[in-house]
Coordinates of C-alpha atoms in Angstrom, one line a residue:
M24 CA -13.7 23.8 6.7
A25 CA -10.4 22.1 7.4
K26 CA -9.4 18.6 6.5
L27 CA -6.3 16.3 6.4
I28 CA -5.4 14.5 3.3
I29 CA -3.3 11.3 3.4
Y30 CA -0.7 11.4 0.6
S31 CA -2.4 9.8 -2.4
G32 CA 0.7 7.7 -3.1
T33 CA -0.1 5.4 -0.1
S34 CA -2.3 2.3 -0.2
Q35 CA -5.0 4.0 1.9
A36 CA -5.4 7.4 0.2
R37 CA -8.3 9.3 1.8
E38 CA -9.1 12.5 3.6
F39 CA -10.4 13.4 7.1
E40 CA -12.7 16.4 7.7
L41 CA -11.7 18.0 11.0
K42 CA -14.4 18.8 13.5
P43 CA -14.3 21.7 16.0
G44 CA -12.5 20.7 19.2
T45 CA -10.2 17.7 19.6
N46 CA -9.6 15.2 16.8
A47 CA -7.9 12.0 17.8
L48 CA -5.6 10.3 15.3
G49 CA -4.0 6.8 15.6
R50 CA -4.1 3.2 14.7
G51 CA -6.7 2.2 17.4
A52 CA -10.4 1.9 16.5
D53 CA -11.4 4.3 19.3
N54 CA -9.8 7.3 17.5
D55 CA -11.8 9.9 15.6
F56 CA -9.7 9.1 12.5
Q57 CA -8.1 5.6 12.3
I58 CA -5.0 5.2 10.3
H59 CA -4.1 1.5 9.6
D60 CA -0.3 1.7 9.5
A61 CA 2.3 -0.2 11.6
S62 CA 4.3 3.0 12.1
V63 CA 1.4 4.9 13.6
S64 CA 0.8 4.4 17.4
T65 CA -2.5 3.3 18.8
H66 CA -3.1 6.8 20.1
H67 CA -0.7 8.9 18.1
A68 CA -1.7 12.6 18.2
H69 CA -4.5 15.1 18.8
I70 CA -5.4 17.9 16.4
L71 CA -7.2 20.8 18.1
L72 CA -9.4 23.0 15.9
D73 CA -10.7 26.1 17.8
G74 CA -11.6 28.3 14.9
A75 CA -8.6 30.7 15.2
S76 CA -5.9 28.1 14.8
I77 CA -5.2 24.4 14.3
T78 CA -2.8 22.8 16.7
I79 CA -1.3 19.3 16.7
K80 CA 0.0 17.6 19.9
D81 CA 2.0 14.3 19.9
L82 CA 0.8 11.7 22.5
N83 CA 4.2 10.2 23.2
S84 CA 4.0 8.2 20.0
T85 CA 6.6 5.5 19.2
N86 CA 7.7 6.9 15.9
G87 CA 7.0 10.6 16.4
T88 CA 5.0 13.4 14.8
F89 CA 6.7 15.7 12.3
S90 CA 5.7 19.1 11.0
N91 CA 7.7 20.7 8.2
H92 CA 10.1 17.8 8.4
A93 CA 11.0 18.5 12.1
Q94 CA 9.8 16.4 15.0
V95 CA 7.4 18.2 17.3
E96 CA 5.6 17.7 20.5
E97 CA 3.1 20.5 19.9
A98 CA 2.9 22.9 17.0
V99 CA 0.5 25.2 15.2
L100 CA -0.4 24.1 11.6
Q101 CA -0.9 26.2 8.6
P102 CA -2.7 25.4 5.3
G103 CA -0.5 23.5 2.9
Q104 CA 1.9 22.5 5.6
P105 CA 3.2 18.9 5.3
L106 CA 2.7 16.6 8.3
R107 CA 3.9 13.1 9.1
L108 CA 2.6 10.6 11.7
G109 CA 5.2 7.8 11.9
G110 CA 5.7 6.9 8.3
V111 CA 2.4 8.3 7.0
D112 CA 2.5 11.6 5.1
L113 CA -0.4 14.0 5.3
I114 CA -1.2 17.6 4.3
L115 CA -3.5 20.1 5.9
E116 CA -6.1 21.8 3.7
A117 CA -8.0 24.7 5.2
E118 CA -8.8 28.4 4.9
A119 CA -6.0 30.8 5.9
L120 CA -5.5 30.8 9.6
T121 CA -4.5 33.5 12.0
P122 CA -0.9 32.9 13.1
V123 CA -0.5 32.2 16.8
R124 CA 2.5 33.8 18.5
I125 CA 3.8 33.1 22.0
S126 CA 5.6 35.9 23.7
T127 CA 6.9 36.5 27.3
G128 CA 7.1 40.3 26.9
P129 CA 5.3 43.3 25.3
R130 CA 5.2 43.4 21.5
L131 CA 4.2 46.2 19.1
A132 CA 0.9 45.9 17.4
R133 CA 1.0 45.6 13.6
P134 CA -0.6 48.6 11.8
P135 CA -3.9 47.5 10.2
A136 CA -2.6 48.7 6.8
A137 CA 0.4 46.5 7.0
A138 CA -1.6 43.5 8.1
A139 CA -4.1 44.0 5.2
S140 CA -1.2 44.1 2.7
L141 CA 0.0 40.7 3.5
P142 CA -0.7 38.2 0.7
P143 CA -2.8 35.2 1.6
M144 CA -1.0 31.8 1.9
P145 CA -1.4 29.8 -1.3
M146 CA -3.5 26.7 -1.1
P147 CA -1.9 23.6 -2.9
E148 CA -4.1 21.2 -4.8
P149 CA -4.3 17.6 -3.3
A150 CA -2.7 16.3 -6.5
A151 CA 0.4 18.5 -5.8
F152 CA 1.0 17.0 -2.4
A153 CA 4.1 15.2 -3.5
A154 CA 5.7 18.5 -4.2
A155 CA 4.5 20.0 -0.9
V156 CA 6.0 17.2 1.2
S157 CA 9.5 18.3 0.2
P158 CA 11.1 20.7 -2.2
D159 CA 13.1 17.8 -3.7
R160 CA 9.9 16.1 -4.8
T161 CA 9.0 18.7 -7.4
A162 CA 10.9 16.8 -9.9
E163 CA 9.2 14.3 -12.1
L164 CA 8.6 11.0 -10.3
A165 CA 10.6 8.0 -11.5
E166 CA 9.1 4.6 -12.3
P167 CA 9.6 1.8 -9.7
P168 CA 11.7 -1.2 -10.7
P169 CA 9.8 -4.0 -12.5
G170 CA 8.0 -6.3 -10.0
K171 CA 8.5 -4.0 -7.0
S172 CA 5.9 -1.7 -5.4
A173 CA 6.1 -2.0 -1.6
C174 CA 8.8 -0.8 0.8
K175 CA 11.6 -3.4 1.3
Y176 CA 11.0 -3.6 5.1
H177 CA 7.2 -2.8 5.2
S178 CA 5.2 -4.9 2.8
T179 CA 1.9 -3.1 3.4
I180 CA 3.4 0.4 2.7
A181 CA 4.0 1.7 -0.8
G182 CA 7.6 2.3 -1.8
E183 CA 8.0 6.1 -2.3
W184 CA 11.8 6.3 -2.6
L185 CA 14.2 4.4 -4.9
C186 CA 17.8 4.0 -4.0
R187 CA 20.0 4.6 -7.1
S188 CA 22.6 2.1 -5.8
C189 CA 20.9 -0.9 -4.3
K190 CA 17.7 -0.5 -6.5
E191 CA 15.4 -1.1 -3.6
L192 CA 12.2 0.8 -2.7
Y193 CA 11.7 2.3 0.7
C194 CA 8.9 4.2 2.5
S195 CA 9.4 7.6 4.3
V196 CA 10.4 5.8 7.5
C197 CA 13.2 3.8 5.9
V198 CA 15.1 6.7 4.3
S199 CA 17.4 9.3 6.0
A200 CA 16.3 12.9 5.6
K201 CA 18.8 15.8 5.8
S202 CA 18.0 19.5 5.6
T203 CA 20.2 21.4 3.1
G204 CA 20.3 24.9 1.8
G205 CA 18.2 24.0 -1.1
G206 CA 15.6 21.9 0.8
M207 CA 15.7 18.3 1.9
T208 CA 17.9 15.4 0.6
Y209 CA 17.0 11.7 1.2
S210 CA 19.5 8.9 1.3
C211 CA 19.3 5.1 1.7
R212 CA 19.9 3.9 5.3
K213 CA 21.4 0.7 4.0
C214 CA 24.1 2.0 1.6
G215 CA 24.0 5.8 2.1
S216 CA 23.3 6.5 -1.6
A217 CA 20.9 9.2 -2.8
C218 CA 17.2 8.2 -3.1
V219 CA 14.8 9.6 -5.7
P220 CA 10.9 9.8 -5.4
V221 CA 9.0 7.2 -7.4
K222 CA 5.3 6.8 -8.4
P223 CA 3.9 4.5 -5.7
K224 CA 1.9 1.6 -7.2
L225 CA 1.2 -0.6 -4.2
I226 CA -1.8 -2.9 -4.7
P227 CA -3.2 -3.7 -1.2
S228 CA -3.3 -7.4 -0.4
K229 CA -6.8 -8.9 -0.1
K230 CA -5.8 -10.2 3.3
E231 CA -4.8 -6.8 4.5
E232 CA -8.3 -5.9 5.8
S233 CA -8.3 -9.0 8.1
V234 CA -5.0 -8.1 9.8
V235 CA -5.5 -7.6 13.5
V236 CA -4.2 -4.2 14.7
Y237 CA -2.8 -4.5 18.2
S238 CA -2.2 -1.7 20.8
D239 CA 1.3 -0.5 21.7
K240 CA 1.1 -2.4 25.0
M241 CA 0.0 -5.6 23.3
L242 CA 2.8 -5.3 20.7
L243 CA 5.3 -5.1 23.6
I244 CA 3.8 -8.2 25.2
R245 CA 3.7 -10.1 21.9
S246 CA 7.3 -9.2 21.2
A247 CA 8.6 -10.3 24.6
G248 CA 6.6 -13.6 24.3
F249 CA 7.7 -14.4 20.8
G250 CA 11.3 -13.5 21.7
C251 CA 11.4 -15.7 24.8
G252 CA 9.9 -18.5 22.8
A253 CA 12.7 -18.1 20.2
A254 CA 15.3 -18.0 23.0
L255 CA 14.1 -21.3 24.4
L256 CA 14.0 -22.9 21.0
G257 CA 17.5 -21.6 20.2
A258 CA 18.8 -23.0 23.5
L259 CA 17.4 -26.4 22.7
I260 CA 18.9 -26.4 19.2
W261 CA 22.3 -25.3 20.7
T262 CA 22.1 -28.1 23.2
G263 CA 21.1 -30.7 20.7
L264 CA 23.8 -29.8 18.1
S265 CA 26.4 -29.8 20.9
L266 CA 25.3 -33.3 21.9
L267 CA 25.3 -34.6 18.3
M268 CA 28.6 -33.0 17.3
G269 CA 30.4 -33.6 20.7
V270 CA 31.8 -30.0 20.6
D271 CA 30.6 -26.5 21.4
V272 CA 30.8 -23.9 18.7
P273 CA 29.4 -20.6 20.3
F274 CA 30.8 -18.6 17.3
L275 CA 28.1 -20.3 15.2
F276 CA 25.4 -21.2 17.8
A277 CA 25.1 -17.7 19.4
P278 CA 24.4 -15.8 16.1
M279 CA 21.8 -18.4 15.3
V280 CA 20.0 -17.7 18.6
G281 CA 20.4 -13.9 17.9
A282 CA 18.8 -14.2 14.5
M283 CA 16.0 -16.3 15.8
C284 CA 15.2 -13.9 18.6
G285 CA 15.4 -10.9 16.3
Y286 CA 13.0 -12.4 13.7
A287 CA 10.6 -13.6 16.4
V288 CA 10.4 -10.0 17.9
K289 CA 10.0 -8.6 14.4
V290 CA 6.9 -10.8 13.9
G291 CA 5.6 -10.1 17.3
C292 CA 5.7 -6.3 16.8
Q293 CA 4.2 -6.5 13.3
D294 CA 7.3 -5.0 11.7
T295 CA 7.1 -1.8 13.9
P296 CA 10.6 -0.2 13.8
G297 CA 12.2 1.1 16.9
P298 CA 15.0 0.7 19.5
V299 CA 12.5 -0.7 22.1
F300 CA 11.9 -3.8 20.0
S301 CA 15.6 -4.1 19.2
A302 CA 16.3 -4.0 23.0
I303 CA 13.7 -6.8 23.6
A304 CA 15.4 -8.9 20.9
V305 CA 18.8 -8.4 22.5
V306 CA 17.6 -9.4 26.0
C307 CA 16.0 -12.5 24.6
C308 CA 19.2 -13.3 22.7
I309 CA 21.3 -13.1 25.8
I310 CA 18.8 -15.3 27.7
G311 CA 18.8 -17.9 24.9
S312 CA 22.6 -17.9 24.6
V313 CA 23.1 -18.4 28.4
A314 CA 20.5 -21.2 28.4
G315 CA 22.1 -22.8 25.4
K316 CA 25.6 -22.7 27.0
L317 CA 24.3 -24.2 30.2
G318 CA 22.4 -26.9 28.3
M319 CA 25.6 -27.8 26.3
I320 CA 27.5 -28.2 29.6
A321 CA 24.8 -30.4 31.1
V322 CA 24.7 -32.9 28.1
T323 CA 28.4 -32.9 27.1
H324 CA 30.2 -32.0 30.3
L325 CA 32.7 -29.9 28.2
T326 CA 34.5 -27.5 30.5
V327 CA 37.7 -26.8 28.5
N328 CA 38.2 -23.1 28.5
T329 CA 41.2 -21.5 26.7
N330 CA 42.0 -18.0 25.5
T331 CA 40.8 -19.1 22.0
T332 CA 37.5 -20.4 23.3
Y333 CA 37.0 -17.2 25.2
F334 CA 37.7 -15.1 22.2
T335 CA 35.5 -17.0 19.8
G336 CA 32.7 -17.2 22.3
G337 CA 32.8 -13.5 22.9
L338 CA 32.9 -12.8 19.2
G339 CA 29.9 -15.1 18.7
I340 CA 27.9 -13.3 21.4
C341 CA 28.8 -9.9 19.9
L342 CA 27.5 -11.1 16.5
A343 CA 24.4 -12.5 18.1
I344 CA 23.6 -9.2 19.8
Y345 CA 24.2 -7.3 16.6
A346 CA 21.9 -9.6 14.6
A347 CA 19.1 -9.4 17.2
W348 CA 19.3 -5.6 17.4
K349 CA 19.2 -5.1 13.6
I350 CA 16.5 -7.7 12.9
G351 CA 14.3 -7.1 15.9
G352 CA 13.6 -3.4 15.4
D353 CA 14.9 -2.6 12.0
S354 CA 17.5 -0.4 13.7

C-alpha cells in the first residue's frame, strides 16, 4: 500500500491512499485527490503507481512540482521522500520500491549477493514529516508570535516559517530556499533574513468551505476583468482630480492607478502568486494611466510639457508599473 500524507502542519492535514494506475492531483473537483490550496493548479500533477515504481509527472502547473527540494517535470519517488505541489508539502509513505534507472548503453548486472546486502530504506513516521521535509527542520520548532498563525500573504495557509528580523510568518511558497553543504537554508523574501520553522496553528475560517475554487483559465479571465475595471476606475479618478485641482500630477496619479490595478488582479486571481498575474496587472496599469492622461487633457486642456513634466511623469509611470507588478502577483 502506498499513500501520500499532507504535512500535518497545514490547515487541511490528511492522507491519500494511492490506487494502481494514474492518480490525478490538483485543486479541481474532477481530480482523484483534490487539494484546496491557491498555490495548487486545477490539474497539477499525475502520480503513476505501477507496482514496481511510483512516478510523478507535472502537468505544466503554475507553481511547479518539487521532489527533494528540486523542481521536476517527471521523477521517480521513493518512500520517505519529500514532495511539494505549489506551496503544499507532502510525503510518500510506501513499502520499499525497486529503483528505476534509465540508461542509453549496456550496464553490468549487480551480483545477487550485493543486492541482498543493501539495507532497506528507513520509513519515517508521519509525525516526523517536519524533519523529513528539510534537514534544517530537525531542530525544535519555535512558537509563532502572539496573535499570528497564517502566512502574511496567504491567509488560508498556515505560517510555517518565522522571519527573525521582520517577525512575520510565511508559508513554504513565500520563503527563499537555498541548498548548502549542510542541507537547506530558508530566508525571508522581504528582508533576506534567516527564517526558522514554527509550530503551525492555523485555525481554518468557517467561511473557508464556501470559497469557490476557480480553474486556472477562469483565474486569468477574472484577473484581466478585475484589472481592466480598476484601470477604468483609476482613469476616472485621475480625470476628476485633474479637473478639481486644475493641474496634472502624474507622479501621484500614476502610482495610484498601478496600486489599484495590482490589488484588483490580486483579488481576481485569489492571491495566486506568479509572474503571469503580475504581467496582467502591469498591462492594466498602463491602459489606466494612458486613459487617465487622455481624460485629463480632455477636461483641462493642459498641454504644457517641459523637461520637468517629462521626468516626473516618467518616474510616476515607473512607480506605477512597480506597484502593479509587486501587488498583482506577489512577485
